[in-house]
CSV table of C-alpha atoms and ligand atoms in Angstrom, one decimal:
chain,number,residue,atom,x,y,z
A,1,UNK,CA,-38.2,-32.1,60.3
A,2,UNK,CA,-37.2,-32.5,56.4
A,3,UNK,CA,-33.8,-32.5,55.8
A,4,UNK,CA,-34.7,-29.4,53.5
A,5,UNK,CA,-36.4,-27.7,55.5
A,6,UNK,CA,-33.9,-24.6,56.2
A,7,UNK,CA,-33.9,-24.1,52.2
A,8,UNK,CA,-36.9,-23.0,50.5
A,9,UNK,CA,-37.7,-25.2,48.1
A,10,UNK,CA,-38.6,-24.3,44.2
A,11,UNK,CA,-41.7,-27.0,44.1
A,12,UNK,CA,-45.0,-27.2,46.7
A,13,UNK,CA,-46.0,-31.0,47.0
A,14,UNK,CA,-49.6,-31.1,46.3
A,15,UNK,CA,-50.7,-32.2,50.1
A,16,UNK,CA,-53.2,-34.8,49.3
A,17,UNK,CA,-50.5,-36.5,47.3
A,18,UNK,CA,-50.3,-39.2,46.3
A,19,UNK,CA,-52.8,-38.0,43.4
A,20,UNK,CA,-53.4,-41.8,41.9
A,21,UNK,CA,-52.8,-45.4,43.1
A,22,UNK,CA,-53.3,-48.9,42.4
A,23,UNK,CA,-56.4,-48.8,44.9
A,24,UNK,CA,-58.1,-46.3,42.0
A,25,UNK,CA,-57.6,-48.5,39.4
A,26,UNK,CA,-60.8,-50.0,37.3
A,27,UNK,CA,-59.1,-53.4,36.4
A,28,UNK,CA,-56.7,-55.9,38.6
A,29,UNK,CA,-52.8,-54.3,38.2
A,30,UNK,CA,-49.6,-53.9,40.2
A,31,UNK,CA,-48.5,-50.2,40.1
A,32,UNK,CA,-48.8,-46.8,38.5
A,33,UNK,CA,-46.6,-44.4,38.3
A,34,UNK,CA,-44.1,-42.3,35.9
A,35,UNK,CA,-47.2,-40.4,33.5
A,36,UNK,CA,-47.1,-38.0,30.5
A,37,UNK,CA,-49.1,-35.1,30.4
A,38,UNK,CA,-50.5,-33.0,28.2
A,39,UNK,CA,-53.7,-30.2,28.4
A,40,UNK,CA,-56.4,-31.0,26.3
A,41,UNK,CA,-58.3,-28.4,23.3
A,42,UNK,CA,-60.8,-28.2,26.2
A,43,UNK,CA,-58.8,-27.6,29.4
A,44,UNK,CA,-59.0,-31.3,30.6
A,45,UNK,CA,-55.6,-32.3,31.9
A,46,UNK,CA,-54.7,-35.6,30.4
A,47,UNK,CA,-51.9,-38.1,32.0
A,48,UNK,CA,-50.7,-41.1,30.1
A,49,UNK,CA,-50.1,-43.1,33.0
A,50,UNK,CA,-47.2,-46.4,32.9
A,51,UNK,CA,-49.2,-49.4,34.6
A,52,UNK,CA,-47.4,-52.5,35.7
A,53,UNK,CA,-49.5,-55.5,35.6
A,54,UNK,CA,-48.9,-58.3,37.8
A,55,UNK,CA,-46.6,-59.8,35.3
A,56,UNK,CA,-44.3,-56.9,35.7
A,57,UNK,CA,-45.2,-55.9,31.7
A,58,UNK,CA,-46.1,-52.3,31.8
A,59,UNK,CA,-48.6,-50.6,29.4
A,60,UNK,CA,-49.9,-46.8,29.3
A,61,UNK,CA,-53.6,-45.9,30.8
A,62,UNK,CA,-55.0,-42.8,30.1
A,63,UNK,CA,-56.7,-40.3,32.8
A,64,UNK,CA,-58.3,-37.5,32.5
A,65,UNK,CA,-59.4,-34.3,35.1
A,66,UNK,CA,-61.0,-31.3,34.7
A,67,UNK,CA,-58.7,-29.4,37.0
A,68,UNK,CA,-55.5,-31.6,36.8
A,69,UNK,CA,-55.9,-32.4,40.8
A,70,UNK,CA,-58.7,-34.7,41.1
A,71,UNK,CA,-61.9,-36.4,40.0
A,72,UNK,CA,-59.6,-38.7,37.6
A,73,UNK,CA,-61.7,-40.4,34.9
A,74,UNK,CA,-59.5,-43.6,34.6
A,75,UNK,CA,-59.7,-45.7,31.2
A,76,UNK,CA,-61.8,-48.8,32.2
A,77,UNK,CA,-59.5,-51.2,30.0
A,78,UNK,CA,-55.8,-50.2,28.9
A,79,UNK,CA,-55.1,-47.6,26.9
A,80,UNK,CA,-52.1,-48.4,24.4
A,81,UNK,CA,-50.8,-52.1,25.8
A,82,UNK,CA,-47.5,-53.7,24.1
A,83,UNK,CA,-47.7,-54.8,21.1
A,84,UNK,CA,-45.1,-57.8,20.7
A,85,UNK,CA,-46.4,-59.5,17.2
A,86,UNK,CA,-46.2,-56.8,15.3
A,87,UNK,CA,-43.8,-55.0,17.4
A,88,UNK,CA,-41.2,-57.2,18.7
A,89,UNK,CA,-39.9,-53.9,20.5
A,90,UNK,CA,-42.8,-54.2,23.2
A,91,UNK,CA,-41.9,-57.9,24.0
A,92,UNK,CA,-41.8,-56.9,27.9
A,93,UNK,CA,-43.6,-54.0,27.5
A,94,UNK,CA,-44.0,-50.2,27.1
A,95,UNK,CA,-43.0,-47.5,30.0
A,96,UNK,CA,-42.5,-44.1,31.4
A,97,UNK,CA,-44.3,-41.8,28.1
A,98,UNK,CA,-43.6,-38.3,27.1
A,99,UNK,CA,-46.2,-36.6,25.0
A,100,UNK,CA,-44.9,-33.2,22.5
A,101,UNK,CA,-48.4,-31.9,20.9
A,102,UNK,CA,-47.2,-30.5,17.6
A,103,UNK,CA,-48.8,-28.2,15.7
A,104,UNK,CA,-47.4,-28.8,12.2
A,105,UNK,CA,-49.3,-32.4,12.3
A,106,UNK,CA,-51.6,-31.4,14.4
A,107,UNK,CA,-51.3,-34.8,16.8
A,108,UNK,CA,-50.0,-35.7,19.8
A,109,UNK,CA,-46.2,-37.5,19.6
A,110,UNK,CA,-46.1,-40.4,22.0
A,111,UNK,CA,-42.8,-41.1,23.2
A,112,UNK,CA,-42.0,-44.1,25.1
A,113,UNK,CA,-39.4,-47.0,26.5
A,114,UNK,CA,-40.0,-50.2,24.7
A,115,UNK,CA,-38.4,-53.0,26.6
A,116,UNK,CA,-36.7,-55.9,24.5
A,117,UNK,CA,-35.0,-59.2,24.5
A,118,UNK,CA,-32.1,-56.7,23.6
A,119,UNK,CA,-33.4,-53.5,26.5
A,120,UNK,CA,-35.2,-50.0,26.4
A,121,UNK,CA,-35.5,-48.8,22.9
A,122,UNK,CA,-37.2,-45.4,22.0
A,123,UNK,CA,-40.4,-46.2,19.9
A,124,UNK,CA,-43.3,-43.5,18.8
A,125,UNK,CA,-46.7,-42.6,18.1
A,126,UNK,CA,-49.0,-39.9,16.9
A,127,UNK,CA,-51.9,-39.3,18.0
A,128,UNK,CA,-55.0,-36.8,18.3
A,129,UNK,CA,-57.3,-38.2,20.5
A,130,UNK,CA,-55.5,-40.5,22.7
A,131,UNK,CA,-57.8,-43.4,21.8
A,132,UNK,CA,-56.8,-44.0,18.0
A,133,UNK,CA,-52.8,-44.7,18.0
A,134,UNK,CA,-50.8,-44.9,15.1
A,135,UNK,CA,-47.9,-46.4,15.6
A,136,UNK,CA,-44.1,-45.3,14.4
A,137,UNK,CA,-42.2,-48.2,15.9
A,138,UNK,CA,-39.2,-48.2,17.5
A,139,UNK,CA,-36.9,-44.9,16.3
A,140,UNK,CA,-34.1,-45.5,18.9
A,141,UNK,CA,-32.4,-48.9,19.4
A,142,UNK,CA,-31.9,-50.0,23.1
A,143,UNK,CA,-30.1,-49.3,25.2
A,144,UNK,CA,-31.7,-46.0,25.1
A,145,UNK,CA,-34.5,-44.1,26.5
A,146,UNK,CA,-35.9,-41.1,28.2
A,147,UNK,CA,-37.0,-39.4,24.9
A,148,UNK,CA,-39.4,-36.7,23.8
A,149,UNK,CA,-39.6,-34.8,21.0
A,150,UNK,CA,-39.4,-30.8,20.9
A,151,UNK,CA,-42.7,-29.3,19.7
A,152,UNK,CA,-41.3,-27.8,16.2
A,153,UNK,CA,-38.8,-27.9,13.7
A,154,UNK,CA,-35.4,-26.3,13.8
A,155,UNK,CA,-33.7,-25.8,10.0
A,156,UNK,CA,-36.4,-28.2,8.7
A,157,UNK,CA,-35.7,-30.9,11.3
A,158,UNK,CA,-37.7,-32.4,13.8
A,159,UNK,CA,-35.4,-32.7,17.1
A,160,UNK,CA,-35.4,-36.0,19.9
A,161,UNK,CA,-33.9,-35.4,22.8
A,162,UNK,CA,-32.8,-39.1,24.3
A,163,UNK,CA,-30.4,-41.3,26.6
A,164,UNK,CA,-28.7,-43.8,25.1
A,165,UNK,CA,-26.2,-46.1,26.8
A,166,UNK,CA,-23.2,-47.9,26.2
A,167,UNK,CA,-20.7,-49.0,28.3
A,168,UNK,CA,-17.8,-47.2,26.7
A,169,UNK,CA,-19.6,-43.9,26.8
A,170,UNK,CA,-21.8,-44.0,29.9
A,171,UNK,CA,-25.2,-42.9,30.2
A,172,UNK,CA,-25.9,-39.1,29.0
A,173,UNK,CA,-28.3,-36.9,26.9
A,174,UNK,CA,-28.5,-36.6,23.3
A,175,UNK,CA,-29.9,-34.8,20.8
A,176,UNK,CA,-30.8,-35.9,17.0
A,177,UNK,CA,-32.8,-35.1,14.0
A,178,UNK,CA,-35.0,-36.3,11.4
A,179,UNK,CA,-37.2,-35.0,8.6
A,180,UNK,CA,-40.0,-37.2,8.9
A,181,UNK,CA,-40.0,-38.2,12.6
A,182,UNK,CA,-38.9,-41.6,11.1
A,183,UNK,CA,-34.7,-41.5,9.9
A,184,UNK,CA,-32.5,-39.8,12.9
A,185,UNK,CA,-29.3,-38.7,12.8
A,186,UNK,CA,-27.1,-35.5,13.5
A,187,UNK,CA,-26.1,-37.5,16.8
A,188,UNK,CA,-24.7,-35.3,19.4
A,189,UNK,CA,-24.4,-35.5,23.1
A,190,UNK,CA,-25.8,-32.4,25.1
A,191,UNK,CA,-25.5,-32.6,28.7
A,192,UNK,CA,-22.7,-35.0,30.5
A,193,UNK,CA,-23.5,-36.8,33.6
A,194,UNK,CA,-20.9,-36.0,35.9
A,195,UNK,CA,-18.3,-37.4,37.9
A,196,UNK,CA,-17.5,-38.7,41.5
A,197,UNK,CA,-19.9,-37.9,44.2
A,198,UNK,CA,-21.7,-35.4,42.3
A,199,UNK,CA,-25.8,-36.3,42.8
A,200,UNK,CA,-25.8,-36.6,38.4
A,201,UNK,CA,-23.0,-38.8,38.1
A,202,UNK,CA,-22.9,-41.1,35.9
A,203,UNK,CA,-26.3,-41.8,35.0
A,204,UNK,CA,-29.0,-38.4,33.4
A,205,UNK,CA,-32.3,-39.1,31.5
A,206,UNK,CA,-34.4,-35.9,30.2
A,207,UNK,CA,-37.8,-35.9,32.7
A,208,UNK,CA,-40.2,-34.3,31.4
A,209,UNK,CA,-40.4,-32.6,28.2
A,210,UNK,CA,-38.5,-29.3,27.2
A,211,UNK,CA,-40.6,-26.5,28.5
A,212,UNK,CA,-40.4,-23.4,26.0
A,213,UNK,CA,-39.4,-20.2,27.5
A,214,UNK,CA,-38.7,-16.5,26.5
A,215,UNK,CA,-35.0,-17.4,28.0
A,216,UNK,CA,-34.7,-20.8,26.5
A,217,UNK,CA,-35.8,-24.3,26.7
A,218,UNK,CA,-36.0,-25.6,30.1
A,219,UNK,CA,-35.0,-29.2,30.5
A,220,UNK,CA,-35.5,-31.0,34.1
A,221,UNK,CA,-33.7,-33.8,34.0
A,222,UNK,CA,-33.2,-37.0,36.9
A,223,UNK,CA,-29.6,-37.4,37.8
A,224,UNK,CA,-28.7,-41.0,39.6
A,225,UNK,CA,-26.5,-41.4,42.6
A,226,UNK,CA,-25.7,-44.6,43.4
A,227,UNK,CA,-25.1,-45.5,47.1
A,228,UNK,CA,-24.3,-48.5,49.5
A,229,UNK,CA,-28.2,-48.8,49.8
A,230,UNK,CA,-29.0,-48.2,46.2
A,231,UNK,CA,-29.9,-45.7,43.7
A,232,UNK,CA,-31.3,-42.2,44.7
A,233,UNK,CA,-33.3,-40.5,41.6
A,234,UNK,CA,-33.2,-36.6,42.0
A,235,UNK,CA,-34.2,-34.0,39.9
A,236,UNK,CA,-32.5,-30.7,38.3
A,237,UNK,CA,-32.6,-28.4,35.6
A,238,UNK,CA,-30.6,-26.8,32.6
A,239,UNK,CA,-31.3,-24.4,30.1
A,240,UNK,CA,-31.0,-24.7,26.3
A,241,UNK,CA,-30.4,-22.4,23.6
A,242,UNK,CA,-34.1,-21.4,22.3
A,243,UNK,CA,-33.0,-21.4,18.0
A,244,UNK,CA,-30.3,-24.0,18.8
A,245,UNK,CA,-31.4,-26.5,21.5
A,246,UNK,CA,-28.3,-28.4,21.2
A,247,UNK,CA,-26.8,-25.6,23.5
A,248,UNK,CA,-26.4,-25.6,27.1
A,249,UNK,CA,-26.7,-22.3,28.2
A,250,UNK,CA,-26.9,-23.0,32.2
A,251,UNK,CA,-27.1,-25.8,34.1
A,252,UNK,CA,-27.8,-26.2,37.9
A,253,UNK,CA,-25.3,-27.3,40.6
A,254,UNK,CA,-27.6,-28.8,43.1
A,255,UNK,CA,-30.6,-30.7,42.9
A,256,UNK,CA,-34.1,-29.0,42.6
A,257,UNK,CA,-36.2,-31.8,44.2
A,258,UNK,CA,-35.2,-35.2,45.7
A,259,UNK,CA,-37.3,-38.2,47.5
A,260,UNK,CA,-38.4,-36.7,51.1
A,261,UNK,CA,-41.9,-37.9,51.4
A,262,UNK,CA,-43.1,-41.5,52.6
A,263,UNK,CA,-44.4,-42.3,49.8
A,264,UNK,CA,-41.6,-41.1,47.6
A,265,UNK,CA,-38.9,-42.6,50.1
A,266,UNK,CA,-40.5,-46.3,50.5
A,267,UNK,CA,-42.5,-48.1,47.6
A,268,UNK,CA,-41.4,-50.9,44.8
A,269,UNK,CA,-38.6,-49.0,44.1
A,270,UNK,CA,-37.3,-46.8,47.1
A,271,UNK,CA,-35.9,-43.0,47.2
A,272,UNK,CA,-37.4,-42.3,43.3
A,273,UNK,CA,-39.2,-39.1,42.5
A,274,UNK,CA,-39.7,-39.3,38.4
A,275,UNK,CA,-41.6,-36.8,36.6
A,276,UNK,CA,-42.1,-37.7,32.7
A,277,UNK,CA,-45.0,-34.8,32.5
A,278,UNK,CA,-45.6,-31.1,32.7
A,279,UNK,CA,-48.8,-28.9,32.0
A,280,UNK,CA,-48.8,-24.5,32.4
A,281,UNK,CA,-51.0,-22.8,34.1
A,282,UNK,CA,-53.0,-20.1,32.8
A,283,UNK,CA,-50.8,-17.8,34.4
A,284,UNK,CA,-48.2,-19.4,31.6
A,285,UNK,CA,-45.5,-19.0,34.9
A,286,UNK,CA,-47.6,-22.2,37.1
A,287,UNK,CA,-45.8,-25.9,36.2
A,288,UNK,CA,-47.5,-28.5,37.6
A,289,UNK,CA,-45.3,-31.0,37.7
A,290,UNK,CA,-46.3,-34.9,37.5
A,291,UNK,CA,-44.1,-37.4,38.8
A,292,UNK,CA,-43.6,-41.2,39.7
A,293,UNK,CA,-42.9,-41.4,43.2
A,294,UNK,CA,-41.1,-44.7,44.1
A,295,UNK,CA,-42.2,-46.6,41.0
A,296,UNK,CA,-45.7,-47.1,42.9
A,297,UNK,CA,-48.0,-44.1,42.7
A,298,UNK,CA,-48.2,-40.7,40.8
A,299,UNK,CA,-48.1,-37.9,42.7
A,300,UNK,CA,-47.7,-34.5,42.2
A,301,UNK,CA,-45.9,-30.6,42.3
A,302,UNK,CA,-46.3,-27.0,41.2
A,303,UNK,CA,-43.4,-24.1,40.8
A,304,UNK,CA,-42.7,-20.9,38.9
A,305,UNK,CA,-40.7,-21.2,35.8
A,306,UNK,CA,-39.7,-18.1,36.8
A,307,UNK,CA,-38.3,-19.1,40.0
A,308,UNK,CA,-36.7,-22.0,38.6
A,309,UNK,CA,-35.2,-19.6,35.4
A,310,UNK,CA,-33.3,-17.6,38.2
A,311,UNK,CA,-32.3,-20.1,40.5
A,312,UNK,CA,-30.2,-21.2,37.7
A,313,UNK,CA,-28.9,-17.9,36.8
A,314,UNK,CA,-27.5,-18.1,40.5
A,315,UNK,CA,-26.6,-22.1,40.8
A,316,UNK,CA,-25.0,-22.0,37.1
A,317,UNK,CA,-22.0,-24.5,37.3
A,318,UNK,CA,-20.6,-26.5,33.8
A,319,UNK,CA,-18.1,-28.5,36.4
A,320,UNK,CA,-18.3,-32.1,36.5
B,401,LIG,C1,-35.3,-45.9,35.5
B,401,LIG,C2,-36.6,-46.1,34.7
B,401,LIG,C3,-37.8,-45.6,35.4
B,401,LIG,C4,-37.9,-45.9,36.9
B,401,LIG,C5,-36.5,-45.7,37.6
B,401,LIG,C6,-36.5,-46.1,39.0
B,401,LIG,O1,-34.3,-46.5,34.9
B,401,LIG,O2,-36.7,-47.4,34.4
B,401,LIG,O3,-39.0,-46.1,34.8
B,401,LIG,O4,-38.8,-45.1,37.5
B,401,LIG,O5,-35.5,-46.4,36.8
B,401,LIG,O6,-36.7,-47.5,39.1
């Protein structure tokens, strides 16, 4: 019996999870897990998967499906690897993407962790077709990551949410601007990890992108809790003021959805469920949900925004 299973739960695993593993993969690698997503002109669901090779370096693969379940078409070589010589940024790789389609530019915004000599950075690209990438570069000096950029302007800017990290501040989410998706500033923190025994102390990243909603932007988010037999990566939700996203307007007491399954429980990295990827439904209430499930395989959940927009009404708590 699941530990949850006296409280319904907001999400429905998909049964025959996981949805991808290494044993699907066209070319020799380690793991693959923590994907973007995005829903093609066509309907195609689209996941920009993070591959570690047997090195431990990580670079993104894309996959396609027709109905975002199964029948995967994987990318027979790598889709965007590291790029180290001209982007010293990638030297250990690139890891867990978030893709923003914007409209204005009509591309794709790639958002992902470079790893460096000096730790995760925030580096972009645009895209349109997920084959041809042109590179940004890094936009976010480690220690930071968990980034994604919101899908329009607000007062002319274009807005990142991130994570960075410093030891004097801890590790929570930001928000910043820029006018060309190239010079950020307007630095401001958004959401606070919290404190003590809470399941998001310390340690917050954004998850997937912000999901637009008529009440507001809908940020899941991972929270960290660090025990005696190491770190447990949950998720929960907060919603964001819709013309000002820099406003919290409610945020969630308990976590939404937590490691439960074997394969979320036990892998490379145990007790991690990690979702960088959303797509909508036709019924624009349906998110599938597309997560990393123990830094091994991609697996995968569906809820009602809806659902999720009132459970917070109801589990609305700013304490920390
Ligand atoms: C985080 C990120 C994720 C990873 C998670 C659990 O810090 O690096 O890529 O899934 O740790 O290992």
């Amino acid at each position: 019996m699941h530990k949850n299973s006296l409280q319904k739960s907001l999400f429905k695993r998909y049964p025959n999870n996981p949805i991808l593993t290494a044993a699907d993969w066209p070319y020799p690698m380690n793991t693959v897990f923590n994907a973007a997503a995005t829903l093609l002109q066509d309907g195609t669901t689209l996941l920009l998967s993070r591959v570690e090779d047997r090195r431990g370096h990580s670079h993104l693969c894309a996959v396609r499906s027709k109905n975002g379940i199964d029948g995967w078409q994987i990318d027979p070589q790598p889709t965007l690897m590291p790029d180290p010589v001209n982007y010293p940024e990638e030297l250990w790789g690139i890891e867990d993407p978030r893709i923003t389609f914007l409209p204005e530019l009509g591309k794709y915004a790639v958002v992902y962790t470079s790893f460096s000599r000096g730790g995760p950075g925030v580096s972009l690209a645009l895209t349109e077709d997920f084959r041809q990438f042109e590179r940004i570069g890094d936009i976010m000096p480690p220690w930071d990551k968990d980034a994604a950029i919101l899908p329009r302007r607000f007062n002319g800017r274009w807005a990142l949410i991130h994570r960075p990290t410093s030891a004097s501040l801890g590790s929570h989410i930001w928000i910043s601007y820029s006018p060309d998706l190239r010079h950020w500033g307007g630095h401001k923190i958004i959401l606070e990890a919290r404190e003590g025994s809470w399941w998001d102390a310390h340690k917050i990243g954004l998850s997937p992108p912000p999901v637009e909603t008529d009440r507001g932007w809908l940020i899941l988010y991972h929270g960290v809790k660090e025990t005696a037999s190491g770190a447990i990566y949950r998720l929960g939700a907060a919603l964001f003021d819709l013309e000002d996203p820099s406003i919290c307007l409610l945020r969630g007491d308990e976590w939404i959805f937590g490691p439960e399954e074997r394969y979320e429980l036990s892998g490379d990295v145990n007790d991690v469920v990690f979702p960088c990827g959303t797509t909508i439904g036709p019924d624009q209430d349906t998110i599938n949900i597309y997560y990393g499930a123990a830094d091994t395989s991609l697996a995968l959940m569906s809820g009602s925004i809806r659902e999720i927009l009132d459970w917070l009404e109801l589990h609305n708590s700013h304490e920390g």
